[in-house]
PDB file of C-alpha atoms in Angstrom:
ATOM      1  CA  UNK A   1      80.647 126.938  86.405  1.00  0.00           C
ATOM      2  CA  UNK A   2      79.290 123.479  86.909  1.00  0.00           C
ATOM      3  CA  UNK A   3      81.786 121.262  88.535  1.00  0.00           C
ATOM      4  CA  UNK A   4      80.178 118.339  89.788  1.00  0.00           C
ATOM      5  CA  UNK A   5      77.873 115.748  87.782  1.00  0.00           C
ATOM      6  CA  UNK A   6      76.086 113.523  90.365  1.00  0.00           C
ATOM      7  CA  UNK A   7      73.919 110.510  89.045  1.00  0.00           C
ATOM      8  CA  UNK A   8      71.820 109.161  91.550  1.00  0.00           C
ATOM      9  CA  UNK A   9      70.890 105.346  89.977  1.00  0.00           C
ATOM     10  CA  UNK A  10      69.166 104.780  93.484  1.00  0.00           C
ATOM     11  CA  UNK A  11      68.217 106.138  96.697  1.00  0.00           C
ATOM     12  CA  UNK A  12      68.285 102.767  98.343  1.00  0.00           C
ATOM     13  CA  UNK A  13      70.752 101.628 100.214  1.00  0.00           C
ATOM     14  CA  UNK A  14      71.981  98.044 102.080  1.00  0.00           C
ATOM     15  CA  UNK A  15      72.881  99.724 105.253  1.00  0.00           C
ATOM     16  CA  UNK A  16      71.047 101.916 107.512  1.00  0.00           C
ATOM     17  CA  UNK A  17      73.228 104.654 108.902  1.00  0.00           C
ATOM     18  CA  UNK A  18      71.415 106.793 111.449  1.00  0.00           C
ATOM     19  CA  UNK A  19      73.837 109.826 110.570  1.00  0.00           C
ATOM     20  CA  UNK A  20      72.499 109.313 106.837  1.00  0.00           C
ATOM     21  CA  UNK A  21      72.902 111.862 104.794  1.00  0.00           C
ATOM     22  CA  UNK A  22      69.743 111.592 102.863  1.00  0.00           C
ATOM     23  CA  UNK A  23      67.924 111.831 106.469  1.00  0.00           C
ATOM     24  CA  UNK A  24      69.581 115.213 106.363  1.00  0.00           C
ATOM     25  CA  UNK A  25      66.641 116.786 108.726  1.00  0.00           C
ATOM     26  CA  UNK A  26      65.142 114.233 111.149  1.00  0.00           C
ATOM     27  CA  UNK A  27      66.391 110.889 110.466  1.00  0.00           C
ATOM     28  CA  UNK A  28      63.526 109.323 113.005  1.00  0.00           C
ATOM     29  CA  UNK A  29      60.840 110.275 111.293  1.00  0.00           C
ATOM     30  CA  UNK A  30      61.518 108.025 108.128  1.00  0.00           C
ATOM     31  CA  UNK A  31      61.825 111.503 105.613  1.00  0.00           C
ATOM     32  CA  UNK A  32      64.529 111.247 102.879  1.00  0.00           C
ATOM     33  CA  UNK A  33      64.321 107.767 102.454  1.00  0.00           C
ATOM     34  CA  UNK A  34      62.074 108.630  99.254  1.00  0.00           C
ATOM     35  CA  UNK A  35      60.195 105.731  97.090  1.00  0.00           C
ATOM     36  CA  UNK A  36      60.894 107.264  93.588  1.00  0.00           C
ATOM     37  CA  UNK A  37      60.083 105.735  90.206  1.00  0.00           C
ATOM     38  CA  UNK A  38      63.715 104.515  88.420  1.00  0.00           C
ATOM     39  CA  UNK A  39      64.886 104.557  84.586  1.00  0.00           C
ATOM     40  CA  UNK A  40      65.381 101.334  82.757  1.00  0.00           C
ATOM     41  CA  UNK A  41      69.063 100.763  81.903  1.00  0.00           C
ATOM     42  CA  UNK A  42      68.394 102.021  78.236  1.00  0.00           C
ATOM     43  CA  UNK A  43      67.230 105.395  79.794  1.00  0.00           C
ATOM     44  CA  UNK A  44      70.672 105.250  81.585  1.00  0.00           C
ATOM     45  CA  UNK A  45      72.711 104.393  79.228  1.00  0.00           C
ATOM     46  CA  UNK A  46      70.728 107.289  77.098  1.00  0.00           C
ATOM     47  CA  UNK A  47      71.061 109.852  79.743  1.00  0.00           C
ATOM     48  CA  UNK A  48      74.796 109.351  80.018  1.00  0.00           C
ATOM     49  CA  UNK A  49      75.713 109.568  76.868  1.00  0.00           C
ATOM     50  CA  UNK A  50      73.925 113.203  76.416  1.00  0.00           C
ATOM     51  CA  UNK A  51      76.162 114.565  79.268  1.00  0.00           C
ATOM     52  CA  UNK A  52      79.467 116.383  77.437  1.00  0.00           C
ATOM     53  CA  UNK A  53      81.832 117.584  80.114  1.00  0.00           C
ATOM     54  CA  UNK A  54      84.586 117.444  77.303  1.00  0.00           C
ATOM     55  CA  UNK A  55      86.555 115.008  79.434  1.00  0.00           C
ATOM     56  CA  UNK A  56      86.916 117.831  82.544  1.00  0.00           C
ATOM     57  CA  UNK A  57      84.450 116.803  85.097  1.00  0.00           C
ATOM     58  CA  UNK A  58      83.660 113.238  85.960  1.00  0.00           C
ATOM     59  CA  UNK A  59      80.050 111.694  85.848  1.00  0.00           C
ATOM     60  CA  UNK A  60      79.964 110.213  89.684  1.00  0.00           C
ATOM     61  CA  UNK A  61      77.296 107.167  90.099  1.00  0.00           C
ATOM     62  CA  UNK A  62      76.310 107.486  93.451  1.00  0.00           C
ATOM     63  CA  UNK A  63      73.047 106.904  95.723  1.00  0.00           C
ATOM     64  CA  UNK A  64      71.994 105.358  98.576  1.00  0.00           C
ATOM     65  CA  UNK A  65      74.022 102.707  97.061  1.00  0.00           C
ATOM     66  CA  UNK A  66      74.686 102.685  93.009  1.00  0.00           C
ATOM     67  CA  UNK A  67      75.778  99.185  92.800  1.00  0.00           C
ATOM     68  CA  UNK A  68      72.112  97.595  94.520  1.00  0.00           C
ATOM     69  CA  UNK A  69      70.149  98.902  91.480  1.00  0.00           C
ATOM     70  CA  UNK A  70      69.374  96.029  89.003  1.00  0.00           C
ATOM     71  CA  UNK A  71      70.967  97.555  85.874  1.00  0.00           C
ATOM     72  CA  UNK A  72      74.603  98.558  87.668  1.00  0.00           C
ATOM     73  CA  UNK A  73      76.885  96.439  85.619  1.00  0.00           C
ATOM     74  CA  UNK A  74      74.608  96.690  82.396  1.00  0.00           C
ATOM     75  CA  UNK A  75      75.019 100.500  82.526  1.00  0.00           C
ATOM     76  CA  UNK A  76      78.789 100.233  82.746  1.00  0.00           C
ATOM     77  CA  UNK A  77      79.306  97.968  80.609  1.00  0.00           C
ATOM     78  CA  UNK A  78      76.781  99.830  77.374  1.00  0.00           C
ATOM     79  CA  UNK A  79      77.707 103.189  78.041  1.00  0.00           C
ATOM     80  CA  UNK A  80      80.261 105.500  75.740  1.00  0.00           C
ATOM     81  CA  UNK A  81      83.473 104.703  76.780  1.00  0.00           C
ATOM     82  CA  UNK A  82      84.515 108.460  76.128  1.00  0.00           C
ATOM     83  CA  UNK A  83      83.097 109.403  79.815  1.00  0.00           C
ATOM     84  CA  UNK A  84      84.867 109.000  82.956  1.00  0.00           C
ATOM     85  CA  UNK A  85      83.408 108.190  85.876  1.00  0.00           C
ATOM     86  CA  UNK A  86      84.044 108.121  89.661  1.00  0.00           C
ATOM     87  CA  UNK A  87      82.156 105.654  91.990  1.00  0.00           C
ATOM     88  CA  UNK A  88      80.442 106.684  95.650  1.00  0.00           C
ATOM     89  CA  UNK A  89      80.014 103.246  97.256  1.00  0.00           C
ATOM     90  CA  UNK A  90      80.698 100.918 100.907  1.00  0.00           C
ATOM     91  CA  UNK A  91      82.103  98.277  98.576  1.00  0.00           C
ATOM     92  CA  UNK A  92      79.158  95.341  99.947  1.00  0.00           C
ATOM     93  CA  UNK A  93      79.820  94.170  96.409  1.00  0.00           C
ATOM     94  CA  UNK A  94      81.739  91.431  95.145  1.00  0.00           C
ATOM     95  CA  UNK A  95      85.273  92.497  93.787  1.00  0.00           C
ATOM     96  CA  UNK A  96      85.660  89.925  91.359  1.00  0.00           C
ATOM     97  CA  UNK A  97      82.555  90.869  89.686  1.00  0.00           C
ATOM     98  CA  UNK A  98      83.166  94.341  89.391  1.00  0.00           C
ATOM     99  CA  UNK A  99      86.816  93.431  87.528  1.00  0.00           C
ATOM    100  CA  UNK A 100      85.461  90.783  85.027  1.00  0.00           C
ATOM    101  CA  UNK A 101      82.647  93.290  84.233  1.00  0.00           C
ATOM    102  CA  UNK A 102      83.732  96.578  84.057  1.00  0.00           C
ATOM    103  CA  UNK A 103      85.437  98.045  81.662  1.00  0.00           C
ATOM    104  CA  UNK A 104      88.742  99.875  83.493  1.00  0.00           C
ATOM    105  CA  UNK A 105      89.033 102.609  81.544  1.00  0.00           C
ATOM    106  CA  UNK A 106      85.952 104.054  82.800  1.00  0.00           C
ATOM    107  CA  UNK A 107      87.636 104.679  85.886  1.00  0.00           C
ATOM    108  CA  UNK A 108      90.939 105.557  84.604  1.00  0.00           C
ATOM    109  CA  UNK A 109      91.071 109.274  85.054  1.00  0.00           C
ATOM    110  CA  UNK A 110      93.988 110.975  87.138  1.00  0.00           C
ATOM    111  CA  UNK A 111      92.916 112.866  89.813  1.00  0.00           C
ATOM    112  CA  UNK A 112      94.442 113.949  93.381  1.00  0.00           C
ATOM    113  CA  UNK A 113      92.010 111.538  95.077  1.00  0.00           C
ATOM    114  CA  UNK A 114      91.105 108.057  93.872  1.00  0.00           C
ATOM    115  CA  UNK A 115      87.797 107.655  91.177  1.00  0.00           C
ATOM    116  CA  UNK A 116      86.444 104.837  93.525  1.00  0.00           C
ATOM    117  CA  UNK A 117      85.519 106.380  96.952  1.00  0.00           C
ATOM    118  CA  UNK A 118      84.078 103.901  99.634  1.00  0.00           C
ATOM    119  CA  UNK A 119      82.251 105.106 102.277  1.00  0.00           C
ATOM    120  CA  UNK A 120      83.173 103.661 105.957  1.00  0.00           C
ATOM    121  CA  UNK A 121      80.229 103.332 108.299  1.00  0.00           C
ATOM    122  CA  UNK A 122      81.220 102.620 111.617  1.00  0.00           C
ATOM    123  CA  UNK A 123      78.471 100.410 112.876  1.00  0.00           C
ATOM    124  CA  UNK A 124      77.439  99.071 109.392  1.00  0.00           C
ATOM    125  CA  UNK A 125      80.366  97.897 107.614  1.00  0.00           C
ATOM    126  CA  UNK A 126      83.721  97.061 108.973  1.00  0.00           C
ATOM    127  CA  UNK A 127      87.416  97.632 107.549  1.00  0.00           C
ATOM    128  CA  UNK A 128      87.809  93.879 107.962  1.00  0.00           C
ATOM    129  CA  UNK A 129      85.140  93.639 105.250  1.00  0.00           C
ATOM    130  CA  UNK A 130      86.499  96.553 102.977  1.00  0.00           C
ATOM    131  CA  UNK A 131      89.430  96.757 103.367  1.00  0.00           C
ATOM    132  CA  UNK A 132      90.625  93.201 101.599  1.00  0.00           C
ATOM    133  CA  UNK A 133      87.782  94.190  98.922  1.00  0.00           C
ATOM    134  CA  UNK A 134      89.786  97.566  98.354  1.00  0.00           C
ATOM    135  CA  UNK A 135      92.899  95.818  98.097  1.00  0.00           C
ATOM    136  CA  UNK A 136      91.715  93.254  95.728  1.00  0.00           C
ATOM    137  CA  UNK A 137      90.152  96.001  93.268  1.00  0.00           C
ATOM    138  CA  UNK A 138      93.531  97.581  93.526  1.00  0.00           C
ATOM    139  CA  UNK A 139      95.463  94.206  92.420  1.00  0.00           C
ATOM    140  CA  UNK A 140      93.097  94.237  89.521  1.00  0.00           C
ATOM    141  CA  UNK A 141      94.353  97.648  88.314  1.00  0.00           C
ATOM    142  CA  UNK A 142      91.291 100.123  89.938  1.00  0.00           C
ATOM    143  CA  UNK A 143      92.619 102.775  92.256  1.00  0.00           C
ATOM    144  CA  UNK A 144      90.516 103.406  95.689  1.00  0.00           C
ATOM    145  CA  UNK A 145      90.178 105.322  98.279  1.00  0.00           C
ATOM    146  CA  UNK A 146      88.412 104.884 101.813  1.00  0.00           C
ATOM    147  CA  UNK A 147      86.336 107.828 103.747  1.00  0.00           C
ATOM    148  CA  UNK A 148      85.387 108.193 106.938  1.00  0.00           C
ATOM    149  CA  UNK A 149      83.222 110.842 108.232  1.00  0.00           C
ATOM    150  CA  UNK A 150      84.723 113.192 111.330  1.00  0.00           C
ATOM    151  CA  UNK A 151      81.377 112.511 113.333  1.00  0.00           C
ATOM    152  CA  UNK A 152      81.769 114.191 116.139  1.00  0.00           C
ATOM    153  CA  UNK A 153      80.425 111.146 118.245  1.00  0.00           C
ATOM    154  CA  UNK A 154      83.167 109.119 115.612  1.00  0.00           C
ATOM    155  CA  UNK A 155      85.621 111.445 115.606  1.00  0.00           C
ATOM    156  CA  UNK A 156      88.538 109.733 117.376  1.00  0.00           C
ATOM    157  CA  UNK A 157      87.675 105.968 116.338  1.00  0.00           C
ATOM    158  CA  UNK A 158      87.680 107.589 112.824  1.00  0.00           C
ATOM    159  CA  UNK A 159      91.260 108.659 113.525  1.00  0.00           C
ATOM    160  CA  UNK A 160      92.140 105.221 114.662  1.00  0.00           C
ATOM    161  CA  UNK A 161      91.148 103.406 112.080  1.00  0.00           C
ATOM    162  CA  UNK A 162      92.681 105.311 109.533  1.00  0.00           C
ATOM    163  CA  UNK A 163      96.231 105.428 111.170  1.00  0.00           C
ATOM    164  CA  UNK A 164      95.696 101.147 110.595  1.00  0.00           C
ATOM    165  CA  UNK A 165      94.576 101.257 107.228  1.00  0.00           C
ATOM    166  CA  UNK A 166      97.066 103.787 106.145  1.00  0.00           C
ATOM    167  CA  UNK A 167      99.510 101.021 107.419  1.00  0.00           C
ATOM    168  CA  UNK A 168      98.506  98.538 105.715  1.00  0.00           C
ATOM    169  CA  UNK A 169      98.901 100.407 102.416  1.00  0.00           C
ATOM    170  CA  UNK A 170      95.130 101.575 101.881  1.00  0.00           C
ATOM    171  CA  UNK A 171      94.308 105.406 100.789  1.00  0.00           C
ATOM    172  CA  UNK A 172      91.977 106.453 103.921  1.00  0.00           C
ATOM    173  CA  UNK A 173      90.663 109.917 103.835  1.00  0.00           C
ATOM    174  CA  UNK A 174      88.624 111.584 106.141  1.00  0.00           C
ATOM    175  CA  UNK A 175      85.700 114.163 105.361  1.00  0.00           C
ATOM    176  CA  UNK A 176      84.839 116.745 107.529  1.00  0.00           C
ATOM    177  CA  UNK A 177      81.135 116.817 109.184  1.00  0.00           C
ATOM    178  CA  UNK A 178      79.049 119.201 107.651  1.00  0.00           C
ATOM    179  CA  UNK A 179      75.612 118.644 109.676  1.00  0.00           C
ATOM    180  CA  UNK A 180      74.003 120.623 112.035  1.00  0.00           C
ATOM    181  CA  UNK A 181      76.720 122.308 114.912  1.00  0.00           C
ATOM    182  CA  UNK A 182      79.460 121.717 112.856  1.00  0.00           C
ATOM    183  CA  UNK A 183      80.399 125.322 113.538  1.00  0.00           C
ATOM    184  CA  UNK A 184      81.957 126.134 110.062  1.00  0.00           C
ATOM    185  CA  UNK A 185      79.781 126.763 107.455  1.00  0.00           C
ATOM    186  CA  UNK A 186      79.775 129.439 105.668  1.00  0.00           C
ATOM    187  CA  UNK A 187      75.574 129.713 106.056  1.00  0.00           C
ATOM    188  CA  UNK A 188      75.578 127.293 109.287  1.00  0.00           C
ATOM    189  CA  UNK A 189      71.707 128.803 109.785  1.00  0.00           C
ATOM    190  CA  UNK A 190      70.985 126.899 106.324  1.00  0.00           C
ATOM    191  CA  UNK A 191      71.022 123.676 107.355  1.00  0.00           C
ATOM    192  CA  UNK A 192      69.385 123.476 110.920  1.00  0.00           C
ATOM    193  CA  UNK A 193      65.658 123.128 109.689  1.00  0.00           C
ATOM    194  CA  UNK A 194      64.354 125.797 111.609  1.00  0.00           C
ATOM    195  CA  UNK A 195      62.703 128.386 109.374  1.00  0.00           C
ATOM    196  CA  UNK A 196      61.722 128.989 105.880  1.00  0.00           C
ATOM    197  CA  UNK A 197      63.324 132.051 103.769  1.00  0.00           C
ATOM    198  CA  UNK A 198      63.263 132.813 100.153  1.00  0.00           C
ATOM    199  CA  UNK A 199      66.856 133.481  98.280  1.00  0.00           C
ATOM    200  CA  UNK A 200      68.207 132.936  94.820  1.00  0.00           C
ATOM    201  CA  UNK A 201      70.235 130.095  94.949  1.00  0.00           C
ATOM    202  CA  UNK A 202      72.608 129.485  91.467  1.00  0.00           C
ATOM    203  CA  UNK A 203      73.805 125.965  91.039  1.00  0.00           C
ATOM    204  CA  UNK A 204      77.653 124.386  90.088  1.00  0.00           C
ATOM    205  CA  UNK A 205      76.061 120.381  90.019  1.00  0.00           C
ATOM    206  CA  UNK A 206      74.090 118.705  88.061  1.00  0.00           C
ATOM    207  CA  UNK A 207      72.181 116.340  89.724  1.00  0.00           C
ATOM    208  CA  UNK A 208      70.330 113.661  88.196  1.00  0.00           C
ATOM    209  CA  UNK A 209      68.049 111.550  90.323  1.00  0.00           C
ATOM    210  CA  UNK A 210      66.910 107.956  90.176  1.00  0.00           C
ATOM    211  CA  UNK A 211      63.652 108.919  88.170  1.00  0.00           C
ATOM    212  CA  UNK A 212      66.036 110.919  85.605  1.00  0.00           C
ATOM    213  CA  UNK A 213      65.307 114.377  86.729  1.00  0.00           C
ATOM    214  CA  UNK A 214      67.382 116.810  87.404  1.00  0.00           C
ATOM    215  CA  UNK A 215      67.049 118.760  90.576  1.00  0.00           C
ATOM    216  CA  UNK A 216      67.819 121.970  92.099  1.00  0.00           C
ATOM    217  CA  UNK A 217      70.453 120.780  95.127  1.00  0.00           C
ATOM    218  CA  UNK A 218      70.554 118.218  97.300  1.00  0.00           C
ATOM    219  CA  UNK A 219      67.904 119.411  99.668  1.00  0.00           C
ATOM    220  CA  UNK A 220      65.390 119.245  96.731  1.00  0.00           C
ATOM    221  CA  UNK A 221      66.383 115.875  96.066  1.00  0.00           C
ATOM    222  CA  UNK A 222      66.203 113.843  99.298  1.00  0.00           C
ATOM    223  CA  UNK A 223      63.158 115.884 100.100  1.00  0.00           C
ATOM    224  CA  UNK A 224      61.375 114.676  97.247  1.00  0.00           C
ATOM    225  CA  UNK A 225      60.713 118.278  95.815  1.00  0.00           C
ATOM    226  CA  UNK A 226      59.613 119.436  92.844  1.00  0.00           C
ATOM    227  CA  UNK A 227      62.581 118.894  89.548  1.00  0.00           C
ATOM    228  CA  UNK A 228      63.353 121.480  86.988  1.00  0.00           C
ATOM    229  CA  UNK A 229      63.723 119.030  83.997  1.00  0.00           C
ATOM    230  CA  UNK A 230      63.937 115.383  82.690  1.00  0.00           C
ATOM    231  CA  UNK A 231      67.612 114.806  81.901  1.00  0.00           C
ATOM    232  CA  UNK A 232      66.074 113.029  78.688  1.00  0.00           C
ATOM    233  CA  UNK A 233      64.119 116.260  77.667  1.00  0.00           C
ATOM    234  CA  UNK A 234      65.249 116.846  73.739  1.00  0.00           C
ATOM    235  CA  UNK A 235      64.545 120.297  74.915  1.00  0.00           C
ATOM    236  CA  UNK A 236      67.167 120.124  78.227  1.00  0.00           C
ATOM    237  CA  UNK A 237      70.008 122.663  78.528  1.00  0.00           C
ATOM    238  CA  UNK A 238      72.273 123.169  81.570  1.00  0.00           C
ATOM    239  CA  UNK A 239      71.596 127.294  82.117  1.00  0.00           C
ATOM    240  CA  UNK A 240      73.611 129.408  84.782  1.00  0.00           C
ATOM    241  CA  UNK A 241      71.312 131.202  86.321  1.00  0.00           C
ATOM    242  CA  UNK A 242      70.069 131.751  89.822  1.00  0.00           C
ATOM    243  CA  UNK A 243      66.828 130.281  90.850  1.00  0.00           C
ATOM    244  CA  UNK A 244      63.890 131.237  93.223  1.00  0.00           C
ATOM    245  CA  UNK A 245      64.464 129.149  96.680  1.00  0.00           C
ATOM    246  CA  UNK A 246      61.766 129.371  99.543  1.00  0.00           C
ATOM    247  CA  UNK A 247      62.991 127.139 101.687  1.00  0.00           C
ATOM    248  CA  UNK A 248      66.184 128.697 102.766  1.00  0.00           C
ATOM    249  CA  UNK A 249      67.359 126.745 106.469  1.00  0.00           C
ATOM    250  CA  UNK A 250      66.703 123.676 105.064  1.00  0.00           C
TER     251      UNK A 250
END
């Protein structure tokens, strides 16, 4: 059943979004924005290289921002070359780098959507900025895609801008908005923060976070809750099972 393999190599981030994800709950009072301990690139590199999807479900570095933390590049360029990856990022990187150092075939698998996704951040980062990076990692043989958020308050410059960059030969994308009052989820009472419940709550990701364990769901994660495992655990197995969850509405 798992489908998604999400390796969080940091929590930090160079922007500062107020719609943050990771500030899921109340983004003014400072929560999500979690100092955790982080694994040395040999932990990485070990980590990775234990993960089997036999080829079917991309590993996806993501964050905050994946390409801030110090051992980025070493990662990619020591780990098995058997595993495909996809990349969450707002491309505040250098281009150039990224093609002399990384190997391509990492990022080679086919897919409906590109295996580099950058985020765009209205306010924080500007398609003048990303949008010649994009281009550029295209030229050297990487296919990317850009992402904007429907943000309700966004919505319509969202729109815009996409309509441009779709023009000038870029793969935009938009995401819907998933937050609180965005009127179609399928439990929209399990995200406004309200109350506590207890459910059983069975997993389809793996998430790994910065310190190497692996955690229940998002919500766990940027709340800084308690992990099942340590992705490095000899003893580790990914089980399908449901799990005791009493915070329900968050």
């Amino acid at each position: 059943r798992y489908n998604y393999i999400a390796t969080f190599l940091t929590l930090a981030c160079n922007l500062d979004c107020s719609y943050c994800i990771n500030l899921h709950e109340d983004p003014a009072s400072g929560r999500g924005r979690i100092v955790t301990r982080h694994m040395g690139a040999d932990q990485w590199v070990a980590a990775l290289n234990r993960i089997d999807s036999g080829g079917r479900v991309p590993i996806t570095l993501q964050g905050g921002e994946p390409s801030v933390f110090r051992h980025f590049y070493e990662i990619l360029e020591r780990v098995d070359t058997r595993h495909r990856f996809d990349l969450l990022t707002n491309l505040q990187f250098d281009p150039k780098v990224f093609a002399k150092r990384v190997p391509k075939i990492l990022f080679s698998r086919e897919a409906p959507y590109a295996p580099i996704r950058v985020s765009y951040h209205p306010g924080q980062n500007t398609m003048e900025e990303i949008g010649p990076k994009a281009l550029a990692l295209q030229e050297a043989g990487f296919r990317v895609g850009i992402y904007g958020v429907l943000f309700p308050p966004q919505r319509d410059h969202i729109l815009e801008v996409q309509e441009k960059a779709q023009k000038a030969g870029l793969d935009f994308r938009t995401k819907e908005y998933l937050g609180k009052g965005a009127g179609h989820l399928k439990y929209p009472d399990g995200v406004e923060g309200t109350f506590d419940k207890h459910c059983l709550c069975r997993t389809s990701e793996l998430l790994i976070a910065p310190s190497g364990y692996v955690m229940r769901c998002h919500s766990d994660l940027y709340e800084g809750r308690l992990p099942i495992v340590h992705v490095l655990d000899p003893e580790f197995r990914l089980e399908d099972v449901f799990r005791p969850c009493f915070v329900y509405g968050h």
